[in-house]
């Protein structure tokens, strides 16, 4: 049983596809353990995306992820991290197949609807960041 942090980004919320996106995960036998709506602060965004701080797209990434409400979830299940990444499709929606979340709703590599943890270590770190005190 694994856990992953999943964020439905501002484009997913503004397109009103939060419910549809949750259904992609539930249909693959994954469990929505926690779910909250929030606006990510610049400080939290910097911590969450710390590994990308030296990349040329970092500023754009921060601007975007802090631009509107997001839905943040802890999702659990067997092999959840890989399963979720397969359901989301590749980071760049132009490379994503129809039937994946990014293939169906993504716009570009920044405006790409969802984030999912890329490893067990990232998942533990990200869940701690977003669900402080287990709340
Ligand atoms: P996400 O899964 O949230 O994790 C890091 C994000 O950085 C990624 O989705 C993309 O939105 C963004 N990203 C990754 N690579 C690039 C890139 N080459 N140019 C712009 N944004 C990128």
JSON list of C-alpha atoms and ligand atoms in Angstrom, two decimals:
[
{"chain": "A", "resi": 1, "resn": "UNK", "atom": "CA", "xyz": [0.00, 0.00, 0.00]},
{"chain": "A", "resi": 2, "resn": "UNK", "atom": "CA", "xyz": [1.54, 3.32, -1.11]},
{"chain": "A", "resi": 3, "resn": "UNK", "atom": "CA", "xyz": [0.51, 6.92, -0.69]},
{"chain": "A", "resi": 4, "resn": "UNK", "atom": "CA", "xyz": [1.00, 9.84, -3.07]},
{"chain": "A", "resi": 5, "resn": "UNK", "atom": "CA", "xyz": [0.33, 13.58, -2.95]},
{"chain": "A", "resi": 6, "resn": "UNK", "atom": "CA", "xyz": [-1.77, 14.69, -5.89]},
{"chain": "A", "resi": 7, "resn": "UNK", "atom": "CA", "xyz": [-2.55, 18.31, -6.74]},
{"chain": "A", "resi": 8, "resn": "UNK", "atom": "CA", "xyz": [-5.26, 19.32, -9.19]},
{"chain": "A", "resi": 9, "resn": "UNK", "atom": "CA", "xyz": [-3.70, 22.56, -10.43]},
{"chain": "A", "resi": 10, "resn": "UNK", "atom": "CA", "xyz": [-5.46, 25.91, -11.02]},
{"chain": "A", "resi": 11, "resn": "UNK", "atom": "CA", "xyz": [-6.43, 25.00, -14.62]},
{"chain": "A", "resi": 12, "resn": "UNK", "atom": "CA", "xyz": [-8.22, 21.84, -13.43]},
{"chain": "A", "resi": 13, "resn": "UNK", "atom": "CA", "xyz": [-10.17, 23.83, -10.83]},
{"chain": "A", "resi": 14, "resn": "UNK", "atom": "CA", "xyz": [-11.08, 26.68, -13.21]},
{"chain": "A", "resi": 15, "resn": "UNK", "atom": "CA", "xyz": [-12.20, 24.20, -15.90]},
{"chain": "A", "resi": 16, "resn": "UNK", "atom": "CA", "xyz": [-14.49, 22.61, -13.27]},
{"chain": "A", "resi": 17, "resn": "UNK", "atom": "CA", "xyz": [-13.10, 19.11, -13.82]},
{"chain": "A", "resi": 18, "resn": "UNK", "atom": "CA", "xyz": [-12.11, 18.35, -10.20]},
{"chain": "A", "resi": 19, "resn": "UNK", "atom": "CA", "xyz": [-14.84, 15.72, -9.88]},
{"chain": "A", "resi": 20, "resn": "UNK", "atom": "CA", "xyz": [-14.00, 14.14, -13.24]},
{"chain": "A", "resi": 21, "resn": "UNK", "atom": "CA", "xyz": [-10.29, 13.96, -12.34]},
{"chain": "A", "resi": 22, "resn": "UNK", "atom": "CA", "xyz": [-11.04, 12.29, -9.00]},
{"chain": "A", "resi": 23, "resn": "UNK", "atom": "CA", "xyz": [-13.09, 9.71, -10.92]},
{"chain": "A", "resi": 24, "resn": "UNK", "atom": "CA", "xyz": [-10.01, 8.74, -13.04]},
{"chain": "A", "resi": 25, "resn": "UNK", "atom": "CA", "xyz": [-8.29, 7.71, -9.80]},
{"chain": "A", "resi": 26, "resn": "UNK", "atom": "CA", "xyz": [-11.31, 6.04, -8.17]},
{"chain": "A", "resi": 27, "resn": "UNK", "atom": "CA", "xyz": [-11.96, 4.03, -11.34]},
{"chain": "A", "resi": 28, "resn": "UNK", "atom": "CA", "xyz": [-8.48, 2.47, -10.96]},
{"chain": "A", "resi": 29, "resn": "UNK", "atom": "CA", "xyz": [-9.21, 1.28, -7.43]},
{"chain": "A", "resi": 30, "resn": "UNK", "atom": "CA", "xyz": [-7.30, 4.09, -5.69]},
{"chain": "A", "resi": 31, "resn": "UNK", "atom": "CA", "xyz": [-8.54, 5.63, -2.44]},
{"chain": "A", "resi": 32, "resn": "UNK", "atom": "CA", "xyz": [-9.00, 9.36, -1.79]},
{"chain": "A", "resi": 33, "resn": "UNK", "atom": "CA", "xyz": [-7.67, 9.51, 1.79]},
{"chain": "A", "resi": 34, "resn": "UNK", "atom": "CA", "xyz": [-7.56, 13.28, 2.18]},
{"chain": "A", "resi": 35, "resn": "UNK", "atom": "CA", "xyz": [-8.84, 16.18, 0.09]},
{"chain": "A", "resi": 36, "resn": "UNK", "atom": "CA", "xyz": [-8.78, 19.94, 0.57]},
{"chain": "A", "resi": 37, "resn": "UNK", "atom": "CA", "xyz": [-9.13, 23.08, -1.51]},
{"chain": "A", "resi": 38, "resn": "UNK", "atom": "CA", "xyz": [-6.50, 25.78, -0.95]},
{"chain": "A", "resi": 39, "resn": "UNK", "atom": "CA", "xyz": [-4.45, 28.52, -2.54]},
{"chain": "A", "resi": 40, "resn": "UNK", "atom": "CA", "xyz": [-0.74, 27.65, -2.38]},
{"chain": "A", "resi": 41, "resn": "UNK", "atom": "CA", "xyz": [1.46, 30.39, -0.92]},
{"chain": "A", "resi": 42, "resn": "UNK", "atom": "CA", "xyz": [4.73, 31.34, -2.59]},
{"chain": "A", "resi": 43, "resn": "UNK", "atom": "CA", "xyz": [6.60, 29.97, 0.41]},
{"chain": "A", "resi": 44, "resn": "UNK", "atom": "CA", "xyz": [4.90, 26.58, 0.21]},
{"chain": "A", "resi": 45, "resn": "UNK", "atom": "CA", "xyz": [5.33, 26.46, -3.58]},
{"chain": "A", "resi": 46, "resn": "UNK", "atom": "CA", "xyz": [9.09, 27.13, -3.18]},
{"chain": "A", "resi": 47, "resn": "UNK", "atom": "CA", "xyz": [9.38, 24.26, -0.70]},
{"chain": "A", "resi": 48, "resn": "UNK", "atom": "CA", "xyz": [7.27, 21.88, -2.78]},
{"chain": "A", "resi": 49, "resn": "UNK", "atom": "CA", "xyz": [9.20, 22.56, -6.01]},
{"chain": "A", "resi": 50, "resn": "UNK", "atom": "CA", "xyz": [12.60, 23.02, -4.33]},
{"chain": "A", "resi": 51, "resn": "UNK", "atom": "CA", "xyz": [14.29, 20.45, -6.60]},
{"chain": "A", "resi": 52, "resn": "UNK", "atom": "CA", "xyz": [13.52, 22.70, -9.60]},
{"chain": "A", "resi": 53, "resn": "UNK", "atom": "CA", "xyz": [14.82, 25.96, -8.05]},
{"chain": "A", "resi": 54, "resn": "UNK", "atom": "CA", "xyz": [17.74, 26.23, -10.48]},
{"chain": "A", "resi": 55, "resn": "UNK", "atom": "CA", "xyz": [15.71, 25.46, -13.62]},
{"chain": "A", "resi": 56, "resn": "UNK", "atom": "CA", "xyz": [14.87, 28.22, -16.08]},
{"chain": "A", "resi": 57, "resn": "UNK", "atom": "CA", "xyz": [11.14, 27.42, -15.75]},
{"chain": "A", "resi": 58, "resn": "UNK", "atom": "CA", "xyz": [11.08, 27.76, -11.93]},
{"chain": "A", "resi": 59, "resn": "UNK", "atom": "CA", "xyz": [9.69, 31.32, -11.83]},
{"chain": "A", "resi": 60, "resn": "UNK", "atom": "CA", "xyz": [6.95, 30.46, -14.32]},
{"chain": "A", "resi": 61, "resn": "UNK", "atom": "CA", "xyz": [6.12, 27.31, -12.34]},
{"chain": "A", "resi": 62, "resn": "UNK", "atom": "CA", "xyz": [5.75, 29.31, -9.09]},
{"chain": "A", "resi": 63, "resn": "UNK", "atom": "CA", "xyz": [3.63, 32.01, -10.74]},
{"chain": "A", "resi": 64, "resn": "UNK", "atom": "CA", "xyz": [1.32, 29.39, -12.16]},
{"chain": "A", "resi": 65, "resn": "UNK", "atom": "CA", "xyz": [0.87, 27.10, -9.14]},
{"chain": "A", "resi": 66, "resn": "UNK", "atom": "CA", "xyz": [0.11, 30.11, -6.88]},
{"chain": "A", "resi": 67, "resn": "UNK", "atom": "CA", "xyz": [-2.30, 31.71, -9.38]},
{"chain": "A", "resi": 68, "resn": "UNK", "atom": "CA", "xyz": [-5.56, 30.16, -8.17]},
{"chain": "A", "resi": 69, "resn": "UNK", "atom": "CA", "xyz": [-7.23, 27.51, -6.06]},
{"chain": "A", "resi": 70, "resn": "UNK", "atom": "CA", "xyz": [-6.01, 23.94, -6.20]},
{"chain": "A", "resi": 71, "resn": "UNK", "atom": "CA", "xyz": [-7.37, 20.64, -4.85]},
{"chain": "A", "resi": 72, "resn": "UNK", "atom": "CA", "xyz": [-4.78, 18.73, -2.83]},
{"chain": "A", "resi": 73, "resn": "UNK", "atom": "CA", "xyz": [-5.22, 15.03, -2.11]},
{"chain": "A", "resi": 74, "resn": "UNK", "atom": "CA", "xyz": [-3.53, 12.12, -0.45]},
{"chain": "A", "resi": 75, "resn": "UNK", "atom": "CA", "xyz": [-4.32, 9.08, -2.58]},
{"chain": "A", "resi": 76, "resn": "UNK", "atom": "CA", "xyz": [-3.48, 5.54, -1.51]},
{"chain": "A", "resi": 77, "resn": "UNK", "atom": "CA", "xyz": [-3.51, 2.10, -3.07]},
{"chain": "A", "resi": 78, "resn": "UNK", "atom": "CA", "xyz": [-1.42, -0.77, -4.34]},
{"chain": "A", "resi": 79, "resn": "UNK", "atom": "CA", "xyz": [1.48, 0.59, -6.43]},
{"chain": "A", "resi": 80, "resn": "UNK", "atom": "CA", "xyz": [-0.21, 4.02, -6.13]},
{"chain": "A", "resi": 81, "resn": "UNK", "atom": "CA", "xyz": [2.74, 6.20, -7.19]},
{"chain": "A", "resi": 82, "resn": "UNK", "atom": "CA", "xyz": [3.28, 4.56, -10.58]},
{"chain": "A", "resi": 83, "resn": "UNK", "atom": "CA", "xyz": [-0.42, 3.96, -11.11]},
{"chain": "A", "resi": 84, "resn": "UNK", "atom": "CA", "xyz": [-1.17, 7.65, -10.55]},
{"chain": "A", "resi": 85, "resn": "UNK", "atom": "CA", "xyz": [1.62, 8.74, -12.90]},
{"chain": "A", "resi": 86, "resn": "UNK", "atom": "CA", "xyz": [0.27, 6.43, -15.59]},
{"chain": "A", "resi": 87, "resn": "UNK", "atom": "CA", "xyz": [-3.26, 7.79, -15.11]},
{"chain": "A", "resi": 88, "resn": "UNK", "atom": "CA", "xyz": [-1.94, 11.39, -15.34]},
{"chain": "A", "resi": 89, "resn": "UNK", "atom": "CA", "xyz": [0.15, 10.79, -18.49]},
{"chain": "A", "resi": 90, "resn": "UNK", "atom": "CA", "xyz": [3.51, 12.44, -19.32]},
{"chain": "A", "resi": 91, "resn": "UNK", "atom": "CA", "xyz": [4.40, 15.91, -17.93]},
{"chain": "A", "resi": 92, "resn": "UNK", "atom": "CA", "xyz": [3.99, 17.49, -21.37]},
{"chain": "A", "resi": 93, "resn": "UNK", "atom": "CA", "xyz": [0.32, 17.16, -22.39]},
{"chain": "A", "resi": 94, "resn": "UNK", "atom": "CA", "xyz": [1.36, 17.24, -26.07]},
{"chain": "A", "resi": 95, "resn": "UNK", "atom": "CA", "xyz": [2.97, 13.83, -25.50]},
{"chain": "A", "resi": 96, "resn": "UNK", "atom": "CA", "xyz": [0.05, 12.46, -23.48]},
{"chain": "A", "resi": 97, "resn": "UNK", "atom": "CA", "xyz": [-2.45, 9.99, -24.95]},
{"chain": "A", "resi": 98, "resn": "UNK", "atom": "CA", "xyz": [-6.21, 10.51, -24.90]},
{"chain": "A", "resi": 99, "resn": "UNK", "atom": "CA", "xyz": [-7.64, 8.80, -21.86]},
{"chain": "A", "resi": 100, "resn": "UNK", "atom": "CA", "xyz": [-4.93, 10.15, -19.56]},
{"chain": "A", "resi": 101, "resn": "UNK", "atom": "CA", "xyz": [-5.74, 13.23, -17.46]},
{"chain": "A", "resi": 102, "resn": "UNK", "atom": "CA", "xyz": [-3.11, 15.41, -19.16]},
{"chain": "A", "resi": 103, "resn": "UNK", "atom": "CA", "xyz": [-4.03, 14.06, -22.59]},
{"chain": "A", "resi": 104, "resn": "UNK", "atom": "CA", "xyz": [-7.69, 14.91, -22.00]},
{"chain": "A", "resi": 105, "resn": "UNK", "atom": "CA", "xyz": [-7.37, 18.25, -20.15]},
{"chain": "A", "resi": 106, "resn": "UNK", "atom": "CA", "xyz": [-3.77, 19.53, -20.33]},
{"chain": "A", "resi": 107, "resn": "UNK", "atom": "CA", "xyz": [-2.74, 22.70, -22.17]},
{"chain": "A", "resi": 108, "resn": "UNK", "atom": "CA", "xyz": [1.08, 22.82, -22.04]},
{"chain": "A", "resi": 109, "resn": "UNK", "atom": "CA", "xyz": [4.00, 21.68, -19.88]},
{"chain": "A", "resi": 110, "resn": "UNK", "atom": "CA", "xyz": [3.26, 24.36, -17.25]},
{"chain": "A", "resi": 111, "resn": "UNK", "atom": "CA", "xyz": [-0.53, 24.29, -17.42]},
{"chain": "A", "resi": 112, "resn": "UNK", "atom": "CA", "xyz": [-0.70, 20.51, -17.10]},
{"chain": "A", "resi": 113, "resn": "UNK", "atom": "CA", "xyz": [-3.69, 19.94, -14.77]},
{"chain": "A", "resi": 114, "resn": "UNK", "atom": "CA", "xyz": [-2.15, 17.66, -12.17]},
{"chain": "A", "resi": 115, "resn": "UNK", "atom": "CA", "xyz": [0.90, 16.92, -10.06]},
{"chain": "A", "resi": 116, "resn": "UNK", "atom": "CA", "xyz": [1.65, 13.52, -8.53]},
{"chain": "A", "resi": 117, "resn": "UNK", "atom": "CA", "xyz": [4.59, 12.51, -6.33]},
{"chain": "A", "resi": 118, "resn": "UNK", "atom": "CA", "xyz": [7.42, 10.86, -8.31]},
{"chain": "A", "resi": 119, "resn": "UNK", "atom": "CA", "xyz": [8.76, 8.52, -5.59]},
{"chain": "A", "resi": 120, "resn": "UNK", "atom": "CA", "xyz": [8.02, 7.21, -2.09]},
{"chain": "A", "resi": 121, "resn": "UNK", "atom": "CA", "xyz": [10.50, 9.71, -0.67]},
{"chain": "A", "resi": 122, "resn": "UNK", "atom": "CA", "xyz": [8.87, 12.65, -2.50]},
{"chain": "A", "resi": 123, "resn": "UNK", "atom": "CA", "xyz": [5.43, 11.46, -1.42]},
{"chain": "A", "resi": 124, "resn": "UNK", "atom": "CA", "xyz": [6.40, 11.40, 2.26]},
{"chain": "A", "resi": 125, "resn": "UNK", "atom": "CA", "xyz": [8.00, 14.86, 2.01]},
{"chain": "A", "resi": 126, "resn": "UNK", "atom": "CA", "xyz": [5.10, 16.39, 0.05]},
{"chain": "A", "resi": 127, "resn": "UNK", "atom": "CA", "xyz": [2.37, 14.89, 2.26]},
{"chain": "A", "resi": 128, "resn": "UNK", "atom": "CA", "xyz": [4.12, 16.36, 5.32]},
{"chain": "A", "resi": 129, "resn": "UNK", "atom": "CA", "xyz": [4.31, 19.78, 3.63]},
{"chain": "A", "resi": 130, "resn": "UNK", "atom": "CA", "xyz": [0.65, 19.94, 2.63]},
{"chain": "A", "resi": 131, "resn": "UNK", "atom": "CA", "xyz": [-0.97, 18.08, 5.53]},
{"chain": "A", "resi": 132, "resn": "UNK", "atom": "CA", "xyz": [0.99, 19.49, 8.45]},
{"chain": "A", "resi": 133, "resn": "UNK", "atom": "CA", "xyz": [0.12, 17.84, 11.78]},
{"chain": "A", "resi": 134, "resn": "UNK", "atom": "CA", "xyz": [-1.77, 15.23, 9.77]},
{"chain": "A", "resi": 135, "resn": "UNK", "atom": "CA", "xyz": [-4.68, 17.70, 9.42]},
{"chain": "B", "resi": 1, "resn": "LIG", "atom": "P1", "xyz": [4.75, 18.70, -11.93]},
{"chain": "B", "resi": 1, "resn": "LIG", "atom": "O1", "xyz": [4.42, 17.26, -12.03]},
{"chain": "B", "resi": 1, "resn": "LIG", "atom": "O2", "xyz": [3.90, 19.56, -11.08]},
{"chain": "B", "resi": 1, "resn": "LIG", "atom": "O3", "xyz": [6.27, 18.81, -11.40]},
{"chain": "B", "resi": 1, "resn": "LIG", "atom": "C1", "xyz": [7.15, 19.83, -11.79]},
{"chain": "B", "resi": 1, "resn": "LIG", "atom": "C2", "xyz": [6.56, 20.73, -12.82]},
{"chain": "B", "resi": 1, "resn": "LIG", "atom": "O4", "xyz": [7.49, 21.52, -13.53]},
{"chain": "B", "resi": 1, "resn": "LIG", "atom": "C3", "xyz": [5.91, 19.89, -13.90]},
{"chain": "B", "resi": 1, "resn": "LIG", "atom": "O5", "xyz": [4.74, 19.32, -13.40]},
{"chain": "B", "resi": 1, "resn": "LIG", "atom": "C4", "xyz": [5.73, 20.88, -15.01]},
{"chain": "B", "resi": 1, "resn": "LIG", "atom": "O6", "xyz": [4.53, 21.65, -14.87]},
{"chain": "B", "resi": 1, "resn": "LIG", "atom": "C5", "xyz": [6.93, 21.80, -14.80]},
{"chain": "B", "resi": 1, "resn": "LIG", "atom": "N1", "xyz": [7.96, 21.52, -15.82]},
{"chain": "B", "resi": 1, "resn": "LIG", "atom": "C6", "xyz": [8.71, 20.42, -15.94]},
{"chain": "B", "resi": 1, "resn": "LIG", "atom": "N2", "xyz": [9.56, 20.53, -16.99]},
{"chain": "B", "resi": 1, "resn": "LIG", "atom": "C7", "xyz": [9.31, 21.75, -17.54]},
{"chain": "B", "resi": 1, "resn": "LIG", "atom": "C8", "xyz": [9.86, 22.45, -18.65]},
{"chain": "B", "resi": 1, "resn": "LIG", "atom": "N3", "xyz": [10.83, 21.92, -19.41]},
{"chain": "B", "resi": 1, "resn": "LIG", "atom": "N4", "xyz": [9.38, 23.69, -18.94]},
{"chain": "B", "resi": 1, "resn": "LIG", "atom": "C9", "xyz": [8.40, 24.23, -18.17]},
{"chain": "B", "resi": 1, "resn": "LIG", "atom": "N5", "xyz": [7.84, 23.59, -17.09]},
{"chain": "B", "resi": 1, "resn": "LIG", "atom": "C10", "xyz": [8.30, 22.37, -16.78]}
]
